[in-house]
Coordinates of C-alpha atoms and ligand atoms in Angstrom, one line a residue:
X11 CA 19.2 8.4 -21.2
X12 CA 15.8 9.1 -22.6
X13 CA 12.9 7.0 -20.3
X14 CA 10.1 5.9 -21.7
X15 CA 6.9 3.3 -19.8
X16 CA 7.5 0.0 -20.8
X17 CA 4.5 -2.0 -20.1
X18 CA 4.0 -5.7 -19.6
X19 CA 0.6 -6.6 -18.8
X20 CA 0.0 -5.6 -14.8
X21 CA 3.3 -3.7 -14.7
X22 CA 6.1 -0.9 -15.7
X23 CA 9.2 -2.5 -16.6
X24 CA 10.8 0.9 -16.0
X25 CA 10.7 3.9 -14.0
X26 CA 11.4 8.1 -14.3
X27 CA 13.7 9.2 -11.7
X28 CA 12.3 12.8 -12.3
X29 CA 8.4 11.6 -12.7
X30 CA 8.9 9.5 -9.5
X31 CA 10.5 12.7 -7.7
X32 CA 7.7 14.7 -8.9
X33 CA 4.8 11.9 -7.4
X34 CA 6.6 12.6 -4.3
X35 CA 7.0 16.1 -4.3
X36 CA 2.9 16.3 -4.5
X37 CA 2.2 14.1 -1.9
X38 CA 4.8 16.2 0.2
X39 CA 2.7 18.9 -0.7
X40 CA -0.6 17.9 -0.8
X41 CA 0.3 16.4 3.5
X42 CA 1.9 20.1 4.2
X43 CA -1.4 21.4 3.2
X44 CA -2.9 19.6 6.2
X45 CA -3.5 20.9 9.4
X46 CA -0.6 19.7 11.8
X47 CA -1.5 17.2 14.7
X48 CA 0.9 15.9 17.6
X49 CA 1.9 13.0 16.3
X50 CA 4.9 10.1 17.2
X51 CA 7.8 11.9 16.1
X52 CA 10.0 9.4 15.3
X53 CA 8.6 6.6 12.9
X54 CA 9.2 2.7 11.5
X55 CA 7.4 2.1 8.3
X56 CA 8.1 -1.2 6.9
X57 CA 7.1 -1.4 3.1
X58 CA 8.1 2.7 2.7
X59 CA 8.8 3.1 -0.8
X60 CA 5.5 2.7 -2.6
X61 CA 1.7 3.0 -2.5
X62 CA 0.4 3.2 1.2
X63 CA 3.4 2.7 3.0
X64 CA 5.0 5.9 0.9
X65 CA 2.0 8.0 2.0
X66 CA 2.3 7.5 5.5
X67 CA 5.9 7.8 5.6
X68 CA 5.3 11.7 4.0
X69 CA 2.3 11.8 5.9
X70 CA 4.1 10.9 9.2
X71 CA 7.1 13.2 8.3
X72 CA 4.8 16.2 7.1
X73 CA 1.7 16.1 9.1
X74 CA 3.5 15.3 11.8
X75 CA 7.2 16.5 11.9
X76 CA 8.8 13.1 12.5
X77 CA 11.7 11.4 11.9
X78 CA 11.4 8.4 9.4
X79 CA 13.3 5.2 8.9
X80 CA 12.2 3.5 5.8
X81 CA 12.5 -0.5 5.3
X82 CA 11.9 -1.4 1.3
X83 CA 12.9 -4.2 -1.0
X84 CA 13.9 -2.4 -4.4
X85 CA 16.3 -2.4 -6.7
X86 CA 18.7 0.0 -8.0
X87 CA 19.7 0.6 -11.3
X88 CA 22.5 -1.4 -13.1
X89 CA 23.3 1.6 -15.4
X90 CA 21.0 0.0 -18.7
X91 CA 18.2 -0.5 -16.8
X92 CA 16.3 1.9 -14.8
X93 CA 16.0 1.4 -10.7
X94 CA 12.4 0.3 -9.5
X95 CA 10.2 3.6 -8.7
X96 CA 10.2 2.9 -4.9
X97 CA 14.3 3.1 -5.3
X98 CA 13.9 6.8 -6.8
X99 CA 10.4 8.0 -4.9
X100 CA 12.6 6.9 -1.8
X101 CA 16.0 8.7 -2.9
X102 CA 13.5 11.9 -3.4
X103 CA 11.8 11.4 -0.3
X104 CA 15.1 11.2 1.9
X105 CA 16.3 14.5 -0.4
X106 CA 13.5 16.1 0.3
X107 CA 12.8 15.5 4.2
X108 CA 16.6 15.9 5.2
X109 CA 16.8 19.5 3.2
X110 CA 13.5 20.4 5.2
X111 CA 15.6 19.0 8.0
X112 CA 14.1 15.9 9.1
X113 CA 15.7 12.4 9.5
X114 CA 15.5 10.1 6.9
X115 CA 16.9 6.8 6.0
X116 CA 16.1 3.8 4.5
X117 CA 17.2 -0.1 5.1
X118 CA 16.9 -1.6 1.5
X119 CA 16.3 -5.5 2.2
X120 CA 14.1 -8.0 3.0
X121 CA 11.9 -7.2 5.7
X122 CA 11.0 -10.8 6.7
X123 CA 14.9 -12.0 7.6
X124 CA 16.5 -11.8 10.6
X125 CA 19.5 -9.6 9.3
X126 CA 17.1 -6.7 8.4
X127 CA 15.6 -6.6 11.5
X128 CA 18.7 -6.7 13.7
X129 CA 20.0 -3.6 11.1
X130 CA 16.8 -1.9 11.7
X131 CA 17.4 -2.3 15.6
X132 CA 20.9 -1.1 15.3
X133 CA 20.0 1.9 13.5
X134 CA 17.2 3.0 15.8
X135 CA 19.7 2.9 18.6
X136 CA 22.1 4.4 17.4
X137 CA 19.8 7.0 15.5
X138 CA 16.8 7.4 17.0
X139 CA 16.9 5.9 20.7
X140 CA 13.2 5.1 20.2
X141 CA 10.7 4.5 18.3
X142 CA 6.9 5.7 19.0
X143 CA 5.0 4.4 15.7
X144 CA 5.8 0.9 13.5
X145 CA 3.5 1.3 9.9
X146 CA 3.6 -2.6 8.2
X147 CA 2.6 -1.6 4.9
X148 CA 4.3 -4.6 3.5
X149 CA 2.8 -6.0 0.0
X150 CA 5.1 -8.7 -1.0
X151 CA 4.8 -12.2 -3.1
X152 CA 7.1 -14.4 -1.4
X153 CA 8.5 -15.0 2.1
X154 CA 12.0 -16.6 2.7
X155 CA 12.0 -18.3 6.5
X156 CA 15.3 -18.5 8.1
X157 CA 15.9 -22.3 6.9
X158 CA 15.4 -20.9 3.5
X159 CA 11.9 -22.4 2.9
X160 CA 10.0 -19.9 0.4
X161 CA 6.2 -19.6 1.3
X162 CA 4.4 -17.8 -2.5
X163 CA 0.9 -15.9 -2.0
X164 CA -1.7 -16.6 -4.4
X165 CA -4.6 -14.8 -5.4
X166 CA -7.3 -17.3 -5.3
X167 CA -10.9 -18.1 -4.0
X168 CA -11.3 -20.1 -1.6
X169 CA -14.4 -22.8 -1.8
X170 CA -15.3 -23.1 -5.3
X171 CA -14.2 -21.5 -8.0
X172 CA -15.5 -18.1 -9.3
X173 CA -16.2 -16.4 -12.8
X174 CA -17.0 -12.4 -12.7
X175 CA -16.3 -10.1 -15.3
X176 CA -12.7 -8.5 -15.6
X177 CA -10.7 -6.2 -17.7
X178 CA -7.5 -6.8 -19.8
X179 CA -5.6 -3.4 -19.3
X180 CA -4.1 -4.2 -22.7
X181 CA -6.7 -4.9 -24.9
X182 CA -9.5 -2.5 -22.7
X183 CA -11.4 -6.2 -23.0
X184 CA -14.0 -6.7 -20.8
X185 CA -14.3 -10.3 -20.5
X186 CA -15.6 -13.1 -18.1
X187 CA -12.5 -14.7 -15.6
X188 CA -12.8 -17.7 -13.7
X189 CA -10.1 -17.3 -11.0
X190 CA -9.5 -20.8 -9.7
X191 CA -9.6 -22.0 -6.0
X192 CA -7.1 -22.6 -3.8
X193 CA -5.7 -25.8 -2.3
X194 CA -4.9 -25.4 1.7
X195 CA -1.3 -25.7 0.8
X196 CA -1.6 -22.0 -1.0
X197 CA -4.1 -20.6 1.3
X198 CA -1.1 -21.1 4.3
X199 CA 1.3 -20.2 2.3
X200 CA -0.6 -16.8 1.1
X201 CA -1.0 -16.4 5.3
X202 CA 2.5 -16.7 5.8
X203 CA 3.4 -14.2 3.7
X204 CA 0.4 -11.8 3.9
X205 CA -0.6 -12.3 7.4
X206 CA 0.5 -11.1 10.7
X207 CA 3.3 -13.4 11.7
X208 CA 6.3 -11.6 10.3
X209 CA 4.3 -8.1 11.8
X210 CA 4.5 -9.7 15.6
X211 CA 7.9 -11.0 14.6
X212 CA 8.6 -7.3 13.9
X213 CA 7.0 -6.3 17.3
X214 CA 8.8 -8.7 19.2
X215 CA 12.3 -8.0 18.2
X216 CA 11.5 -4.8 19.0
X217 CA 10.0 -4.7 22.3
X218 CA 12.8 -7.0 23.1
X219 CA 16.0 -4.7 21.8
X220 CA 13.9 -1.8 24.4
X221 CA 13.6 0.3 21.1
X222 CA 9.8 1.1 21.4
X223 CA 8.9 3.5 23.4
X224 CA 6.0 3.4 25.9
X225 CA 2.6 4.1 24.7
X226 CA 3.9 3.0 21.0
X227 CA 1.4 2.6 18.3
X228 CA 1.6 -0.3 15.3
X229 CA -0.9 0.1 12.4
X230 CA -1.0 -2.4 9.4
X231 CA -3.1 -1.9 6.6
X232 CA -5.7 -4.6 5.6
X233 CA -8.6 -4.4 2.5
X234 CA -12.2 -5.7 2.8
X235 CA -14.2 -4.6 -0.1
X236 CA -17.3 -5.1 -1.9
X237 CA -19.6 -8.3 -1.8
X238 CA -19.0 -8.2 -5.3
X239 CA -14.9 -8.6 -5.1
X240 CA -15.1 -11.3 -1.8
X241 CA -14.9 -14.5 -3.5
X242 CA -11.4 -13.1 -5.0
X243 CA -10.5 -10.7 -2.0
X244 CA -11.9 -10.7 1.1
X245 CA -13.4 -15.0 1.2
X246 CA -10.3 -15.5 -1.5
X247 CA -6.8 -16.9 0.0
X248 CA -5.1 -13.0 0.5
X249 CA -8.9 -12.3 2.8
X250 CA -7.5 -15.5 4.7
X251 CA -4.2 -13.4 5.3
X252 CA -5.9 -10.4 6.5
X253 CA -8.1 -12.1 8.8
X254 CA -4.7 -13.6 10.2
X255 CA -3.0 -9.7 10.4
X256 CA -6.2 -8.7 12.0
X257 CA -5.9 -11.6 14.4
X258 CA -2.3 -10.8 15.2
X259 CA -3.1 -6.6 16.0
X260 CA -5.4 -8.8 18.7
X261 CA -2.3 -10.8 19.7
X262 CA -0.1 -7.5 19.9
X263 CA -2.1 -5.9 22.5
X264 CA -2.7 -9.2 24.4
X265 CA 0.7 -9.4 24.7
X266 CA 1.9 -5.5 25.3
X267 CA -0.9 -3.9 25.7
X268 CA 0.1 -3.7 29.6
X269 CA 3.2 -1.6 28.9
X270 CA 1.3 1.0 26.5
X271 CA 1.6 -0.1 23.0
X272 CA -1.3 -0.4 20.8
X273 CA -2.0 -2.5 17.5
X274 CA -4.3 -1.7 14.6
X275 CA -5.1 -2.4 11.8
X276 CA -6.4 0.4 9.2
X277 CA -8.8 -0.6 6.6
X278 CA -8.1 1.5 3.4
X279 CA -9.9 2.5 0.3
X280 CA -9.1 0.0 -2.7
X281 CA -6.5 2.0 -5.0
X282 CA -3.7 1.2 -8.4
X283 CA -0.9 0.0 -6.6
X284 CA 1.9 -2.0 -7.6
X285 CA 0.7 -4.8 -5.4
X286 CA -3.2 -4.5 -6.0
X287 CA -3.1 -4.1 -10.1
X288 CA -2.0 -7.7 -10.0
X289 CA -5.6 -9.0 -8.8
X290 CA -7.9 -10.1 -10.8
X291 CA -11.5 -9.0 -11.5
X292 CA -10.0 -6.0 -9.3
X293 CA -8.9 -3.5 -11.3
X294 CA -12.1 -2.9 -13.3
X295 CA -13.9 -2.7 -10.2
X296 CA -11.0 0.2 -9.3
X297 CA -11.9 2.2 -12.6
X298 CA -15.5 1.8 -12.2
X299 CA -15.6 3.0 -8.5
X300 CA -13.2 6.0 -9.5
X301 CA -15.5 6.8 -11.6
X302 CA -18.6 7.5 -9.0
X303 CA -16.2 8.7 -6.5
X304 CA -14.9 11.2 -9.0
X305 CA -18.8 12.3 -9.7
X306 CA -19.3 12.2 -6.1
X307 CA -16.4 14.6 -5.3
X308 CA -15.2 12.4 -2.6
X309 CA -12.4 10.0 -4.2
X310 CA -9.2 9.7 -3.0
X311 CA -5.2 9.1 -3.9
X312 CA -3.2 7.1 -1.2
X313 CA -1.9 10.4 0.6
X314 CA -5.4 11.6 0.8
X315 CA -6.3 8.7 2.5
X316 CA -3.0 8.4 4.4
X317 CA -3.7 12.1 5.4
X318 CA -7.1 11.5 7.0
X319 CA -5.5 8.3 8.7
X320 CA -3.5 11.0 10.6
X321 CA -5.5 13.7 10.8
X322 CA -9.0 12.4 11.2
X323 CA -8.7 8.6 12.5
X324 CA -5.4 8.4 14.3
X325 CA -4.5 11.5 16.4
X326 CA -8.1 13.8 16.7
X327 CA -8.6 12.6 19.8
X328 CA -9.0 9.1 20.6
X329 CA -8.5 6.3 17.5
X330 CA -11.8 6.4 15.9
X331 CA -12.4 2.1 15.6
X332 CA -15.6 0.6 14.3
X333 CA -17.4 -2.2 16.4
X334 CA -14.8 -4.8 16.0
X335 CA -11.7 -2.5 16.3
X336 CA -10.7 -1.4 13.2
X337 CA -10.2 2.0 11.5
X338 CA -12.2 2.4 8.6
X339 CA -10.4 4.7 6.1
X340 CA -12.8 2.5 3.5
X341 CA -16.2 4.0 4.8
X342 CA -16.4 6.9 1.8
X343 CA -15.7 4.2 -1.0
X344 CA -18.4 1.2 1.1
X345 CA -21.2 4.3 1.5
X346 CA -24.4 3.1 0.2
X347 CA -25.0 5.7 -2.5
X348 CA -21.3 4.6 -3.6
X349 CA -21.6 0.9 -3.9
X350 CA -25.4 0.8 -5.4
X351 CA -24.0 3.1 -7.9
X352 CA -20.9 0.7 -8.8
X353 CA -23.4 -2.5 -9.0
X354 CA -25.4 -0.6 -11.1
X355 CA -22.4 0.2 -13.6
X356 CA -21.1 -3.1 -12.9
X357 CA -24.4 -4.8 -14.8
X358 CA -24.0 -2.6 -17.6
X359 CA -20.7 -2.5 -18.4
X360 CA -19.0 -3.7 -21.7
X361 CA -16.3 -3.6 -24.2
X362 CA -18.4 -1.2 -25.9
X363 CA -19.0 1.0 -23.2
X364 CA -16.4 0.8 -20.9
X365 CA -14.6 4.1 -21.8
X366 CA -17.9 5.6 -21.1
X367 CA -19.1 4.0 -17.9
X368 CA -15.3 3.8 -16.0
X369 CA -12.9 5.7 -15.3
X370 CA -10.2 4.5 -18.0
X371 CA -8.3 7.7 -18.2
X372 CA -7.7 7.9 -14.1
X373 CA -7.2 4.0 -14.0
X374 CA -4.0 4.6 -16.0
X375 CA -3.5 8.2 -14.8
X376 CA -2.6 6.5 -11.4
X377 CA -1.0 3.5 -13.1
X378 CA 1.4 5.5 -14.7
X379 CA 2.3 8.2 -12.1
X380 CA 3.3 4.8 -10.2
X381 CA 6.4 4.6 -12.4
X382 CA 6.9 8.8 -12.8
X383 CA 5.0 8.3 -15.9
X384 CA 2.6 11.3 -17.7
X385 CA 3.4 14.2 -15.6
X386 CA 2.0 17.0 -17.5
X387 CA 5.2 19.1 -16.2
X388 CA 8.0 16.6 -16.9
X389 CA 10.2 16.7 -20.0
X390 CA 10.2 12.9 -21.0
X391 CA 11.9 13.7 -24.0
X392 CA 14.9 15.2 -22.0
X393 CA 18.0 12.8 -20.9
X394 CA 17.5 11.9 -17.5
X395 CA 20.7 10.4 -14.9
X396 CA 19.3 7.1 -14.2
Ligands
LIG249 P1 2.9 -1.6 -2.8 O1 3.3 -2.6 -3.7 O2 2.8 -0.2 -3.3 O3 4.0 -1.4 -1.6 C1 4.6 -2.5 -1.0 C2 5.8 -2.1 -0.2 O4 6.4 -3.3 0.4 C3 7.0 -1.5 -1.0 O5 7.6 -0.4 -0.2 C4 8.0 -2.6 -1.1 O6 9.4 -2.2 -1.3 C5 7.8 -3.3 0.2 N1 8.2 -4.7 0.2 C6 7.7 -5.8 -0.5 N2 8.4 -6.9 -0.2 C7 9.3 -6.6 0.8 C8 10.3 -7.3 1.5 N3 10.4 -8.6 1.4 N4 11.0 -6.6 2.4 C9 10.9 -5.3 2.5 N5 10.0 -4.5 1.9 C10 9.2 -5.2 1.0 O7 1.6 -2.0 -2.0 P2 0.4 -1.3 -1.3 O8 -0.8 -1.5 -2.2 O9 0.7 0.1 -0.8 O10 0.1 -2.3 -0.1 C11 0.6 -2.0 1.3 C12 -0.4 -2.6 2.2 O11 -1.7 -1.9 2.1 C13 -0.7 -4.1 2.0 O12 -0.8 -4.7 3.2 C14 -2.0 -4.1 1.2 O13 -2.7 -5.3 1.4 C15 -2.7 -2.9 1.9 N6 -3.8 -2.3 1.2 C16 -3.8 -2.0 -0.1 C17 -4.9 -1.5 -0.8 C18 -4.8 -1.2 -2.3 O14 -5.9 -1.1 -2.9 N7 -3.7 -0.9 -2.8 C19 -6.1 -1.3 -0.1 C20 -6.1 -1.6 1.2 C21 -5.0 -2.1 1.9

């Protein structure tokens, strides 16, 4: 059938099997392009299928030759409707890798339950033996425990509440939000979902089934921003949940850092995601920072960043940590040129002059690559096998 974007506010109701392939195949190139490093050669990323956790997954496949086992939550298509993009950038992926003759498969579940985790297990044993990197690149709105309580994450302040100027994507409206603060029933639940618990979980059932191997590194990927996005982000209930993965990489190496493995936690640049287009205030400060880093030369896509994880941060050497312990892959887009720049923009900008004083254009060039969207070399008008 023919696919075409159908939008609904923050998201793509559907996705281009061929556009999706074709987001994938550049990142495959683009981390090709990269100087090769000696790198853990056979790779866990949990959350593979989109955004960050994609990138390092092709990252950790084509920078550094390893095998991959993918865990996602997605869903396929039902013959009308389309599959979610992660479904098809992962079918692509594991096309791609195996013909270039590298393992890769992909548990499609939910990362939290015990039944993925014991599948994972079972598959790296019989597959892999080992494991010498775990990726949690998990973005997820909901957590089901074992007694089936579900635990929702919010996106709230925390304190009092807090009005800033945002965009509506729909209407290019720049208007004044007042995002409302959260009560410490939603600021633990946001924790439990978003925090570290379920990525020690992870650790644990590992290091107990003997599938990591000695000297294996876990990275998960945390945000800290701008003073001008904190009251939502960083201070905000999901800020709480990072402070709590941050507090569990801690915990990891307490805990088995005596038999090798190491825990950290990457700090990445703030990028159109599935997960981070549905925060408010956010994305116009996304469009306006695309636009400086754009003008500055020095802006970057998820594999870039992915790609400098690996080469750069990760494996040159020694990790390069800042003073608490954490890798700063955010340092380019928190530079001081960078962020006077954006809080200049950010006092100026309107409806009127948005188009002008943000990237607009690359905001939804991004958005709709997501779903295999507005590739200039993909037939949309062509029937695709969905
Ligand atoms: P994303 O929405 O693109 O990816 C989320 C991934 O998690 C997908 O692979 C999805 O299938 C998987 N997933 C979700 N729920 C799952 C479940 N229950 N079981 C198994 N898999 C599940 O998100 P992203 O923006 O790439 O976020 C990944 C991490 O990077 C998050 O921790 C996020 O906070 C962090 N991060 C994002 C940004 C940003 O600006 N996008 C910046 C810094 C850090």
């Amino acid at each position: 059938m023919v696919v075409e974007p159908k939008v609904k506010g923050f998201l793509c109701i559907t996705a281009h099997p061929e556009g999706c392939k074709e987001n994938v195949r550049r990142q495959i190139e683009y981390a090709k392009s990269q100087e090769k490093r000696e790198c853990p050669k056979k790779v866990l990323v949990i959350g593979s299928s989109t955004g960050y956790g994609l990138a390092s997954r092709i990252s950790a496949a084509y920078i550094g030759g390893a095998d991959t086992l993918g865990i996602m939550f997605e869903k396929e298509s039902n013959g009308k409707r389309t599959a979610t993009p992660g479904y098809y950038n992962t079918k692509a992926f594991e096309e791609f890798a195996t013909k270039d003759g590298l393992y890769a498969k992909t548990i499609n579940g939910d990362a939290f339950s015990k039944e993925i985790k014991d599948l994972t297990i079972e598959t790296i044993k019989s597959d892999l033996g080992k494991v010498d990197m775990v990726i949690y690149s998990l973005a997820a709105p909901r957590r089901t425990m074992a007694d089936g309580t579900v635990y929702q994450s919010t996106l709230k302040t925390t304190g009092k509440d807090f009005t800033e100027k945002s965009w509506n994507v729909d209407t290019n409206v720049v208007f004044e939000a007042t995002i409302p603060s959260a009560t410490e029933e939603e600021i633990e639940a946001t924790v439990k979902v978003m925090g570290g618990e379920d990525w020690m979980d992870w650790m644990d059932a590992l290091k107990e089934a003997d599938v990591l191997s000695d000297e294996a590194i876990t990275v998960a990927y945390s945000y800290i921003g701008p003073e001008l996005t904190y009251p939502v982000y960083n201070h905000g209930t999901i800020g709480m949940a990072k402070k709590h993965l941050f507090e569990s990489s801690q915990k990891i190496n307490e805990k088995y850092g005596e038999s090798g493995v190491k825990a950290y936690v990457s700090v990445n640049k703030a990028l159109v995601t599935q997960a981070s287009s549905a925060i408010p205030i956010v994305p116009l400060y996304f469009a306006v920072l695309y636009k400086i880093m754009k003008a500055h030369g020095n802006h970057e896509g998820c594999i870039e960043q992915m790609a400098r994880l690996y080469t750069e941060k990760l494996f040159n050497g020694a990790p390069v940590v800042d003073e608490t312990g954490k890798i700063r892959l955010d340092d380019w887009e928190l530079s001081e040129d960078i962020q006077a720049e954006v809080m200049d923009i950010w006092s100026k900008i309107t409806t009127e002059n948005i188009n002008e004083l943000a990237d607009v254009d690359g905001y939804f060039e991004d958005f709709y690559h997501m779903f295999g969207f507005k590739f200039d070399n993909i037939d949309y008008s062509k029937d695709v096998e969905i």
